[in-house]
PDB file of C-alpha atoms and ligand atoms in Angstrom:
ATOM      1  CA  UNK A   1      -4.646   0.190  -9.168  1.00  0.00           C
ATOM      2  CA  UNK A   2      -6.746  -2.872  -9.984  1.00  0.00           C
ATOM      3  CA  UNK A   3      -8.640  -4.654  -7.222  1.00  0.00           C
ATOM      4  CA  UNK A   4      -6.768  -7.894  -7.908  1.00  0.00           C
ATOM      5  CA  UNK A   5      -3.398  -6.189  -7.646  1.00  0.00           C
ATOM      6  CA  UNK A   6      -4.362  -4.432  -4.418  1.00  0.00           C
ATOM      7  CA  UNK A   7      -5.572  -7.731  -2.971  1.00  0.00           C
ATOM      8  CA  UNK A   8      -2.292  -9.412  -3.887  1.00  0.00           C
ATOM      9  CA  UNK A   9      -0.095  -6.667  -2.428  1.00  0.00           C
ATOM     10  CA  UNK A  10      -2.057  -6.667   0.826  1.00  0.00           C
ATOM     11  CA  UNK A  11      -2.107 -10.435   1.189  1.00  0.00           C
ATOM     12  CA  UNK A  12       1.699 -10.508   0.989  1.00  0.00           C
ATOM     13  CA  UNK A  13       2.166  -8.225   3.995  1.00  0.00           C
ATOM     14  CA  UNK A  14       3.645  -9.533   7.192  1.00  0.00           C
ATOM     15  CA  UNK A  15       1.095 -10.867   9.735  1.00  0.00           C
ATOM     16  CA  UNK A  16       0.841 -10.777  13.520  1.00  0.00           C
ATOM     17  CA  UNK A  17       3.859 -12.464  15.109  1.00  0.00           C
ATOM     18  CA  UNK A  18       2.053 -13.982  18.071  1.00  0.00           C
ATOM     19  CA  UNK A  19      -1.585 -12.949  17.847  1.00  0.00           C
ATOM     20  CA  UNK A  20      -3.222 -12.181  21.166  1.00  0.00           C
ATOM     21  CA  UNK A  21      -6.604 -13.893  21.467  1.00  0.00           C
ATOM     22  CA  UNK A  22      -7.902 -11.326  23.983  1.00  0.00           C
ATOM     23  CA  UNK A  23      -7.347  -8.579  21.376  1.00  0.00           C
ATOM     24  CA  UNK A  24      -8.885 -10.694  18.585  1.00  0.00           C
ATOM     25  CA  UNK A  25      -5.949 -10.132  16.322  1.00  0.00           C
ATOM     26  CA  UNK A  26      -7.217 -11.505  13.031  1.00  0.00           C
ATOM     27  CA  UNK A  27      -5.636  -9.789  10.108  1.00  0.00           C
ATOM     28  CA  UNK A  28      -7.999  -8.912   7.283  1.00  0.00           C
ATOM     29  CA  UNK A  29      -7.270 -11.154   4.275  1.00  0.00           C
ATOM     30  CA  UNK A  30      -6.087  -9.255   1.186  1.00  0.00           C
ATOM     31  CA  UNK A  31      -9.224  -9.966  -0.833  1.00  0.00           C
ATOM     32  CA  UNK A  32     -11.587  -8.752   1.908  1.00  0.00           C
ATOM     33  CA  UNK A  33      -9.514  -5.604   2.515  1.00  0.00           C
ATOM     34  CA  UNK A  34      -9.500  -4.941  -1.241  1.00  0.00           C
ATOM     35  CA  UNK A  35     -13.312  -5.248  -1.412  1.00  0.00           C
ATOM     36  CA  UNK A  36     -13.774  -2.756   1.418  1.00  0.00           C
ATOM     37  CA  UNK A  37     -11.267  -0.302  -0.017  1.00  0.00           C
ATOM     38  CA  UNK A  38     -12.612  -0.657  -3.521  1.00  0.00           C
ATOM     39  CA  UNK A  39     -16.151   0.097  -2.374  1.00  0.00           C
ATOM     40  CA  UNK A  40     -14.972   3.146  -0.411  1.00  0.00           C
ATOM     41  CA  UNK A  41     -12.785   4.298  -3.283  1.00  0.00           C
ATOM     42  CA  UNK A  42     -15.557   3.993  -5.851  1.00  0.00           C
ATOM     43  CA  UNK A  43     -17.790   6.178  -3.666  1.00  0.00           C
ATOM     44  CA  UNK A  44     -15.069   8.857  -3.595  1.00  0.00           C
ATOM     45  CA  UNK A  45     -14.238   8.308   0.058  1.00  0.00           C
ATOM     46  CA  UNK A  46     -10.547   7.343  -0.109  1.00  0.00           C
ATOM     47  CA  UNK A  47      -8.685   9.311  -2.779  1.00  0.00           C
ATOM     48  CA  UNK A  48      -7.427  12.615  -1.331  1.00  0.00           C
ATOM     49  CA  UNK A  49      -9.154  11.949   1.998  1.00  0.00           C
ATOM     50  CA  UNK A  50      -8.081  11.900   5.635  1.00  0.00           C
ATOM     51  CA  UNK A  51      -8.841   8.494   7.064  1.00  0.00           C
ATOM     52  CA  UNK A  52      -8.720   6.748  10.430  1.00  0.00           C
ATOM     53  CA  UNK A  53      -8.064   3.004  10.695  1.00  0.00           C
ATOM     54  CA  UNK A  54      -9.204   2.023  14.192  1.00  0.00           C
ATOM     55  CA  UNK A  55      -7.463  -1.079  15.540  1.00  0.00           C
ATOM     56  CA  UNK A  56      -5.044  -1.003  12.629  1.00  0.00           C
ATOM     57  CA  UNK A  57      -3.196  -4.192  13.583  1.00  0.00           C
ATOM     58  CA  UNK A  58      -0.491  -4.940  11.037  1.00  0.00           C
ATOM     59  CA  UNK A  59      -1.711  -2.099   8.835  1.00  0.00           C
ATOM     60  CA  UNK A  60      -3.493  -3.879   5.997  1.00  0.00           C
ATOM     61  CA  UNK A  61      -6.353  -1.362   5.675  1.00  0.00           C
ATOM     62  CA  UNK A  62      -4.179   1.712   6.354  1.00  0.00           C
ATOM     63  CA  UNK A  63      -1.658   0.723   3.713  1.00  0.00           C
ATOM     64  CA  UNK A  64      -4.367  -0.192   1.232  1.00  0.00           C
ATOM     65  CA  UNK A  65      -5.992   3.204   1.737  1.00  0.00           C
ATOM     66  CA  UNK A  66      -2.737   5.014   0.931  1.00  0.00           C
ATOM     67  CA  UNK A  67      -2.249   2.829  -2.146  1.00  0.00           C
ATOM     68  CA  UNK A  68      -5.726   3.984  -3.234  1.00  0.00           C
ATOM     69  CA  UNK A  69      -4.739   7.632  -2.872  1.00  0.00           C
ATOM     70  CA  UNK A  70      -5.576   8.612   0.717  1.00  0.00           C
ATOM     71  CA  UNK A  71      -3.889  11.859   1.693  1.00  0.00           C
ATOM     72  CA  UNK A  72      -3.327  10.776   5.276  1.00  0.00           C
ATOM     73  CA  UNK A  73      -4.202   7.801   7.432  1.00  0.00           C
ATOM     74  CA  UNK A  74      -4.207   7.631  11.230  1.00  0.00           C
ATOM     75  CA  UNK A  75      -3.424   4.032  12.190  1.00  0.00           C
ATOM     76  CA  UNK A  76      -4.613   3.626  15.774  1.00  0.00           C
ATOM     77  CA  UNK A  77      -3.554   0.438  17.543  1.00  0.00           C
ATOM     78  CA  UNK A  78      -2.969  -0.345  21.192  1.00  0.00           C
ATOM     79  CA  UNK A  79      -0.603  -3.263  20.671  1.00  0.00           C
ATOM     80  CA  UNK A  80       2.883  -1.888  20.161  1.00  0.00           C
ATOM     81  CA  UNK A  81       4.180  -5.066  18.518  1.00  0.00           C
ATOM     82  CA  UNK A  82       1.428  -5.051  15.920  1.00  0.00           C
ATOM     83  CA  UNK A  83       2.086  -1.385  15.194  1.00  0.00           C
ATOM     84  CA  UNK A  84       5.784  -2.129  14.689  1.00  0.00           C
ATOM     85  CA  UNK A  85       4.825  -4.711  12.045  1.00  0.00           C
ATOM     86  CA  UNK A  86       2.465  -2.159  10.470  1.00  0.00           C
ATOM     87  CA  UNK A  87       5.385   0.294  10.223  1.00  0.00           C
ATOM     88  CA  UNK A  88       7.573  -2.337   8.577  1.00  0.00           C
ATOM     89  CA  UNK A  89       4.766  -3.246   6.179  1.00  0.00           C
ATOM     90  CA  UNK A  90       4.232   0.395   5.248  1.00  0.00           C
ATOM     91  CA  UNK A  91       7.951   0.885   4.670  1.00  0.00           C
ATOM     92  CA  UNK A  92       8.088  -2.202   2.452  1.00  0.00           C
ATOM     93  CA  UNK A  93       5.642  -0.514   0.067  1.00  0.00           C
ATOM     94  CA  UNK A  94       7.037   2.993   0.517  1.00  0.00           C
ATOM     95  CA  UNK A  95       3.826   4.448   1.979  1.00  0.00           C
ATOM     96  CA  UNK A  96       4.949   5.177   5.570  1.00  0.00           C
ATOM     97  CA  UNK A  97       5.030   8.958   5.007  1.00  0.00           C
ATOM     98  CA  UNK A  98       1.266   9.138   4.679  1.00  0.00           C
ATOM     99  CA  UNK A  99       0.498   7.101   7.789  1.00  0.00           C
ATOM    100  CA  UNK A 100       0.578   8.449  11.315  1.00  0.00           C
ATOM    101  CA  UNK A 101       1.024   5.491  13.657  1.00  0.00           C
ATOM    102  CA  UNK A 102      -0.693   6.055  16.984  1.00  0.00           C
ATOM    103  CA  UNK A 103      -0.048   3.616  19.787  1.00  0.00           C
ATOM    104  CA  UNK A 104      -3.205   4.098  21.847  1.00  0.00           C
ATOM    105  CA  UNK A 105      -6.558   2.707  22.789  1.00  0.00           C
ATOM    106  CA  UNK A 106      -9.163   3.732  20.189  1.00  0.00           C
ATOM    107  CA  UNK A 107     -11.099   5.590  22.875  1.00  0.00           C
ATOM    108  CA  UNK A 108      -8.192   8.074  23.171  1.00  0.00           C
ATOM    109  CA  UNK A 109      -8.228   9.037  19.501  1.00  0.00           C
ATOM    110  CA  UNK A 110      -9.814  12.426  18.774  1.00  0.00           C
ATOM    111  CA  UNK A 111      -9.028  13.663  15.247  1.00  0.00           C
ATOM    112  CA  UNK A 112     -11.917  14.502  12.910  1.00  0.00           C
ATOM    113  CA  UNK A 113     -11.608  12.506   9.673  1.00  0.00           C
ATOM    114  CA  UNK A 114     -13.417  12.145   6.333  1.00  0.00           C
ATOM    115  CA  UNK A 115     -13.706   8.379   6.521  1.00  0.00           C
ATOM    116  CA  UNK A 116     -13.199   5.615   9.091  1.00  0.00           C
ATOM    117  CA  UNK A 117     -12.142   2.180   7.857  1.00  0.00           C
ATOM    118  CA  UNK A 118     -11.873  -0.613  10.373  1.00  0.00           C
ATOM    119  CA  UNK A 119     -11.930  -4.285  11.112  1.00  0.00           C
ATOM    120  CA  UNK A 120     -12.581  -4.164  14.835  1.00  0.00           C
ATOM    121  CA  UNK A 121     -12.567  -7.147  17.214  1.00  0.00           C
ATOM    122  CA  UNK A 122     -15.699  -9.157  16.477  1.00  0.00           C
ATOM    123  CA  UNK A 123     -16.538  -9.407  20.158  1.00  0.00           C
ATOM    124  CA  UNK A 124     -16.437 -13.189  20.162  1.00  0.00           C
ATOM    125  CA  UNK A 125     -13.638 -13.435  22.747  1.00  0.00           C
ATOM    126  CA  UNK A 126     -14.450 -10.360  24.770  1.00  0.00           C
ATOM    127  CA  UNK A 127     -18.151  -9.527  24.687  1.00  0.00           C
ATOM    128  CA  UNK A 128     -18.981  -6.129  23.164  1.00  0.00           C
ATOM    129  CA  UNK A 129     -15.327  -5.489  22.212  1.00  0.00           C
ATOM    130  CA  UNK A 130     -16.626  -3.899  18.998  1.00  0.00           C
ATOM    131  CA  UNK A 131     -18.568  -1.149  20.798  1.00  0.00           C
ATOM    132  CA  UNK A 132     -15.765   1.282  21.691  1.00  0.00           C
ATOM    133  CA  UNK A 133     -14.754   1.114  18.014  1.00  0.00           C
ATOM    134  CA  UNK A 134     -18.239   1.919  16.737  1.00  0.00           C
ATOM    135  CA  UNK A 135     -18.680   4.707  19.297  1.00  0.00           C
ATOM    136  CA  UNK A 136     -15.357   6.288  18.367  1.00  0.00           C
ATOM    137  CA  UNK A 137     -16.146   6.014  14.660  1.00  0.00           C
ATOM    138  CA  UNK A 138     -19.537   7.731  15.174  1.00  0.00           C
ATOM    139  CA  UNK A 139     -17.725  10.496  17.031  1.00  0.00           C
ATOM    140  CA  UNK A 140     -14.967  11.294  14.535  1.00  0.00           C
ATOM    141  CA  UNK A 141     -16.546  10.688  11.117  1.00  0.00           C
ATOM    142  CA  UNK A 142     -19.755  10.918   9.083  1.00  0.00           C
ATOM    143  CA  UNK A 143     -18.761   7.930   6.926  1.00  0.00           C
ATOM    144  CA  UNK A 144     -17.686   4.544   8.277  1.00  0.00           C
ATOM    145  CA  UNK A 145     -16.646   1.253   6.700  1.00  0.00           C
ATOM    146  CA  UNK A 146     -16.517  -1.626   9.123  1.00  0.00           C
ATOM    147  CA  UNK A 147     -16.330  -5.424   9.147  1.00  0.00           C
ATOM    148  CA  UNK A 148     -18.495  -7.567  11.435  1.00  0.00           C
ATOM    149  CA  UNK A 149     -19.550 -11.200  11.701  1.00  0.00           C
ATOM    150  CA  UNK A 150     -22.385 -12.113   9.345  1.00  0.00           C
ATOM    151  CA  UNK A 151     -24.710 -13.523  11.988  1.00  0.00           C
ATOM    152  CA  UNK A 152     -28.380 -12.640  12.544  1.00  0.00           C
ATOM    153  CA  UNK A 153     -27.806 -11.406  16.105  1.00  0.00           C
ATOM    154  CA  UNK A 154     -24.833  -9.259  15.049  1.00  0.00           C
ATOM    155  CA  UNK A 155     -26.807  -7.835  12.138  1.00  0.00           C
ATOM    156  CA  UNK A 156     -29.697  -6.785  14.326  1.00  0.00           C
ATOM    157  CA  UNK A 157     -27.297  -5.300  16.874  1.00  0.00           C
ATOM    158  CA  UNK A 158     -25.515  -3.276  14.162  1.00  0.00           C
ATOM    159  CA  UNK A 159     -28.796  -2.043  12.683  1.00  0.00           C
ATOM    160  CA  UNK A 160     -30.096  -0.885  16.058  1.00  0.00           C
ATOM    161  CA  UNK A 161     -26.799   0.512  17.377  1.00  0.00           C
ATOM    162  CA  UNK A 162     -26.146   2.602  14.259  1.00  0.00           C
ATOM    163  CA  UNK A 163     -29.739   3.899  14.202  1.00  0.00           C
ATOM    164  CA  UNK A 164     -29.549   4.848  17.888  1.00  0.00           C
ATOM    165  CA  UNK A 165     -26.449   6.917  17.138  1.00  0.00           C
ATOM    166  CA  UNK A 166     -27.930   8.768  14.185  1.00  0.00           C
ATOM    167  CA  UNK A 167     -26.366   6.637  11.433  1.00  0.00           C
ATOM    168  CA  UNK A 168     -27.860   4.586   8.611  1.00  0.00           C
ATOM    169  CA  UNK A 169     -26.522   1.467   6.944  1.00  0.00           C
ATOM    170  CA  UNK A 170     -26.210   2.164   3.220  1.00  0.00           C
ATOM    171  CA  UNK A 171     -24.278  -0.952   2.105  1.00  0.00           C
ATOM    172  CA  UNK A 172     -23.801  -4.453   3.406  1.00  0.00           C
ATOM    173  CA  UNK A 173     -21.593  -6.813   1.455  1.00  0.00           C
ATOM    174  CA  UNK A 174     -21.283 -10.434   2.605  1.00  0.00           C
ATOM    175  CA  UNK A 175     -17.995 -12.241   2.046  1.00  0.00           C
ATOM    176  CA  UNK A 176     -16.062 -15.316   3.171  1.00  0.00           C
ATOM    177  CA  UNK A 177     -13.142 -14.475   5.474  1.00  0.00           C
ATOM    178  CA  UNK A 178     -10.337 -16.962   6.004  1.00  0.00           C
ATOM    179  CA  UNK A 179      -8.291 -16.932   9.159  1.00  0.00           C
ATOM    180  CA  UNK A 180      -5.335 -19.212   9.726  1.00  0.00           C
ATOM    181  CA  UNK A 181      -5.791 -21.407  12.784  1.00  0.00           C
ATOM    182  CA  UNK A 182      -3.546 -19.349  14.985  1.00  0.00           C
ATOM    183  CA  UNK A 183      -5.152 -19.853  18.368  1.00  0.00           C
ATOM    184  CA  UNK A 184      -5.346 -22.990  20.486  1.00  0.00           C
ATOM    185  CA  UNK A 185      -9.135 -23.054  20.296  1.00  0.00           C
ATOM    186  CA  UNK A 186      -9.053 -23.399  16.525  1.00  0.00           C
ATOM    187  CA  UNK A 187      -9.073 -27.027  15.545  1.00  0.00           C
ATOM    188  CA  UNK A 188      -8.925 -26.704  11.788  1.00  0.00           C
ATOM    189  CA  UNK A 189      -5.931 -25.423   9.842  1.00  0.00           C
ATOM    190  CA  UNK A 190      -7.973 -22.699   8.260  1.00  0.00           C
ATOM    191  CA  UNK A 191     -11.044 -21.223   9.873  1.00  0.00           C
ATOM    192  CA  UNK A 192     -13.599 -20.021   7.359  1.00  0.00           C
ATOM    193  CA  UNK A 193     -16.094 -17.490   8.613  1.00  0.00           C
ATOM    194  CA  UNK A 194     -18.518 -15.139   6.886  1.00  0.00           C
ATOM    195  CA  UNK A 195     -18.374 -11.411   7.416  1.00  0.00           C
ATOM    196  CA  UNK A 196     -20.375  -8.359   6.427  1.00  0.00           C
ATOM    197  CA  UNK A 197     -18.619  -5.243   5.169  1.00  0.00           C
ATOM    198  CA  UNK A 198     -20.789  -2.272   6.088  1.00  0.00           C
ATOM    199  CA  UNK A 199     -20.939   1.339   5.078  1.00  0.00           C
ATOM    200  CA  UNK A 200     -22.640   3.605   7.633  1.00  0.00           C
ATOM    201  CA  UNK A 201     -23.403   7.235   7.050  1.00  0.00           C
ATOM    202  CA  UNK A 202     -24.562   9.950   9.423  1.00  0.00           C
ATOM    203  CA  UNK A 203     -28.210  10.711   8.816  1.00  0.00           C
ATOM    204  CA  UNK A 204     -28.792  14.316   7.930  1.00  0.00           C
ATOM    205  CA  UNK A 205     -31.974  15.676   9.450  1.00  0.00           C
ATOM    206  CA  UNK A 206     -33.772  17.498   6.671  1.00  0.00           C
ATOM    207  CA  UNK A 207     -35.552  20.636   7.713  1.00  0.00           C
ATOM    208  CA  UNK A 208     -39.260  20.485   6.995  1.00  0.00           C
ATOM    209  CA  UNK A 209     -40.282  23.717   5.360  1.00  0.00           C
TER     210      UNK A 209
HETATM  211  N1  SAH B   1      -7.519  -3.826  11.320  1.00  0.00           N
HETATM  212  C1  SAH B   1      -6.499  -4.869  11.253  1.00  0.00           C
HETATM  213  C2  SAH B   1      -6.506  -5.742  12.500  1.00  0.00           C
HETATM  214  C3  SAH B   1      -7.817  -6.357  12.872  1.00  0.00           C
HETATM  215  S1  SAH B   1      -7.714  -7.226  14.393  1.00  0.00           S
HETATM  216  C4  SAH B   1      -6.689  -5.652   9.993  1.00  0.00           C
HETATM  217  O1  SAH B   1      -7.651  -5.347   9.296  1.00  0.00           O
HETATM  218  O2  SAH B   1      -5.920  -6.536   9.676  1.00  0.00           O
HETATM  219  C5  SAH B   1      -8.275  -6.004  15.573  1.00  0.00           C
HETATM  220  C6  SAH B   1      -7.157  -5.112  16.061  1.00  0.00           C
HETATM  221  O3  SAH B   1      -7.678  -4.205  17.065  1.00  0.00           O
HETATM  222  C7  SAH B   1      -6.016  -5.854  16.755  1.00  0.00           C
HETATM  223  O4  SAH B   1      -4.803  -5.479  16.170  1.00  0.00           O
HETATM  224  C8  SAH B   1      -6.074  -5.413  18.224  1.00  0.00           C
HETATM  225  O5  SAH B   1      -4.815  -5.355  18.833  1.00  0.00           O
HETATM  226  C9  SAH B   1      -6.714  -4.052  18.100  1.00  0.00           C
HETATM  227  N2  SAH B   1      -7.426  -3.603  19.288  1.00  0.00           N
HETATM  228  C10 SAH B   1      -8.287  -4.318  20.065  1.00  0.00           C
HETATM  229  N3  SAH B   1      -8.834  -3.543  21.016  1.00  0.00           N
HETATM  230  C11 SAH B   1      -8.298  -2.296  20.839  1.00  0.00           C
HETATM  231  C12 SAH B   1      -8.490  -1.038  21.490  1.00  0.00           C
HETATM  232  N4  SAH B   1      -9.338  -0.920  22.509  1.00  0.00           N
HETATM  233  N5  SAH B   1      -7.807   0.041  21.046  1.00  0.00           N
HETATM  234  C13 SAH B   1      -6.946  -0.064  19.993  1.00  0.00           C
HETATM  235  N6  SAH B   1      -6.732  -1.225  19.337  1.00  0.00           N
HETATM  236  C14 SAH B   1      -7.394  -2.325  19.745  1.00  0.00           C
END
């Protein structure tokens, strides 16, 4: 599947019905999701792999991962309504069999996976809302793809937080991210922000002989 085609399929999926600001329900735009998945795919971390999508929302990343050959995806999402949309979206592309939909808080998830892909809350509405996601990802996987705001203070937090948990940042890709003005505090029709797509990997301690 070409990146362009993936991006188009994902951008046509159904979005959040009534996004909840406290959960920071911003769906990942098709082009951003396609970049993340393409990077992960090209590094051999999607095809044939078991993947967790933490805070799966309407399923954009989960569905994209299956389209790129994932063997199984756990879509973990605490909002039941969002998960229902994710199910419908998966069915519309015939990929629901490879996705296990889990209606739970990310902290309750405990399966070991090959790769985590996620677009967690940015922590701009609820401070530090991204932390339980990062902590869970560090716990269940050695390889993590995650999307965060491209801001100096977020970057230094991510660098330090990953290092403190035995991970290293191996990629950081900066992209524009468009969100429709869905919340009352958005004045413009389309909010344009800039995000970083990261790849983190668990650091292997090499024995010194
Ligand atoms: N990953 C999706 C949605 C991103 S928005 C996408 O790429 O389009 C972040 C999602 O995390 C929302 O759907 C929100 O409901 C969910 N969420 C927020 N806190 C959560 C938590 N503690 N446990 C599980 N899901 C959570």
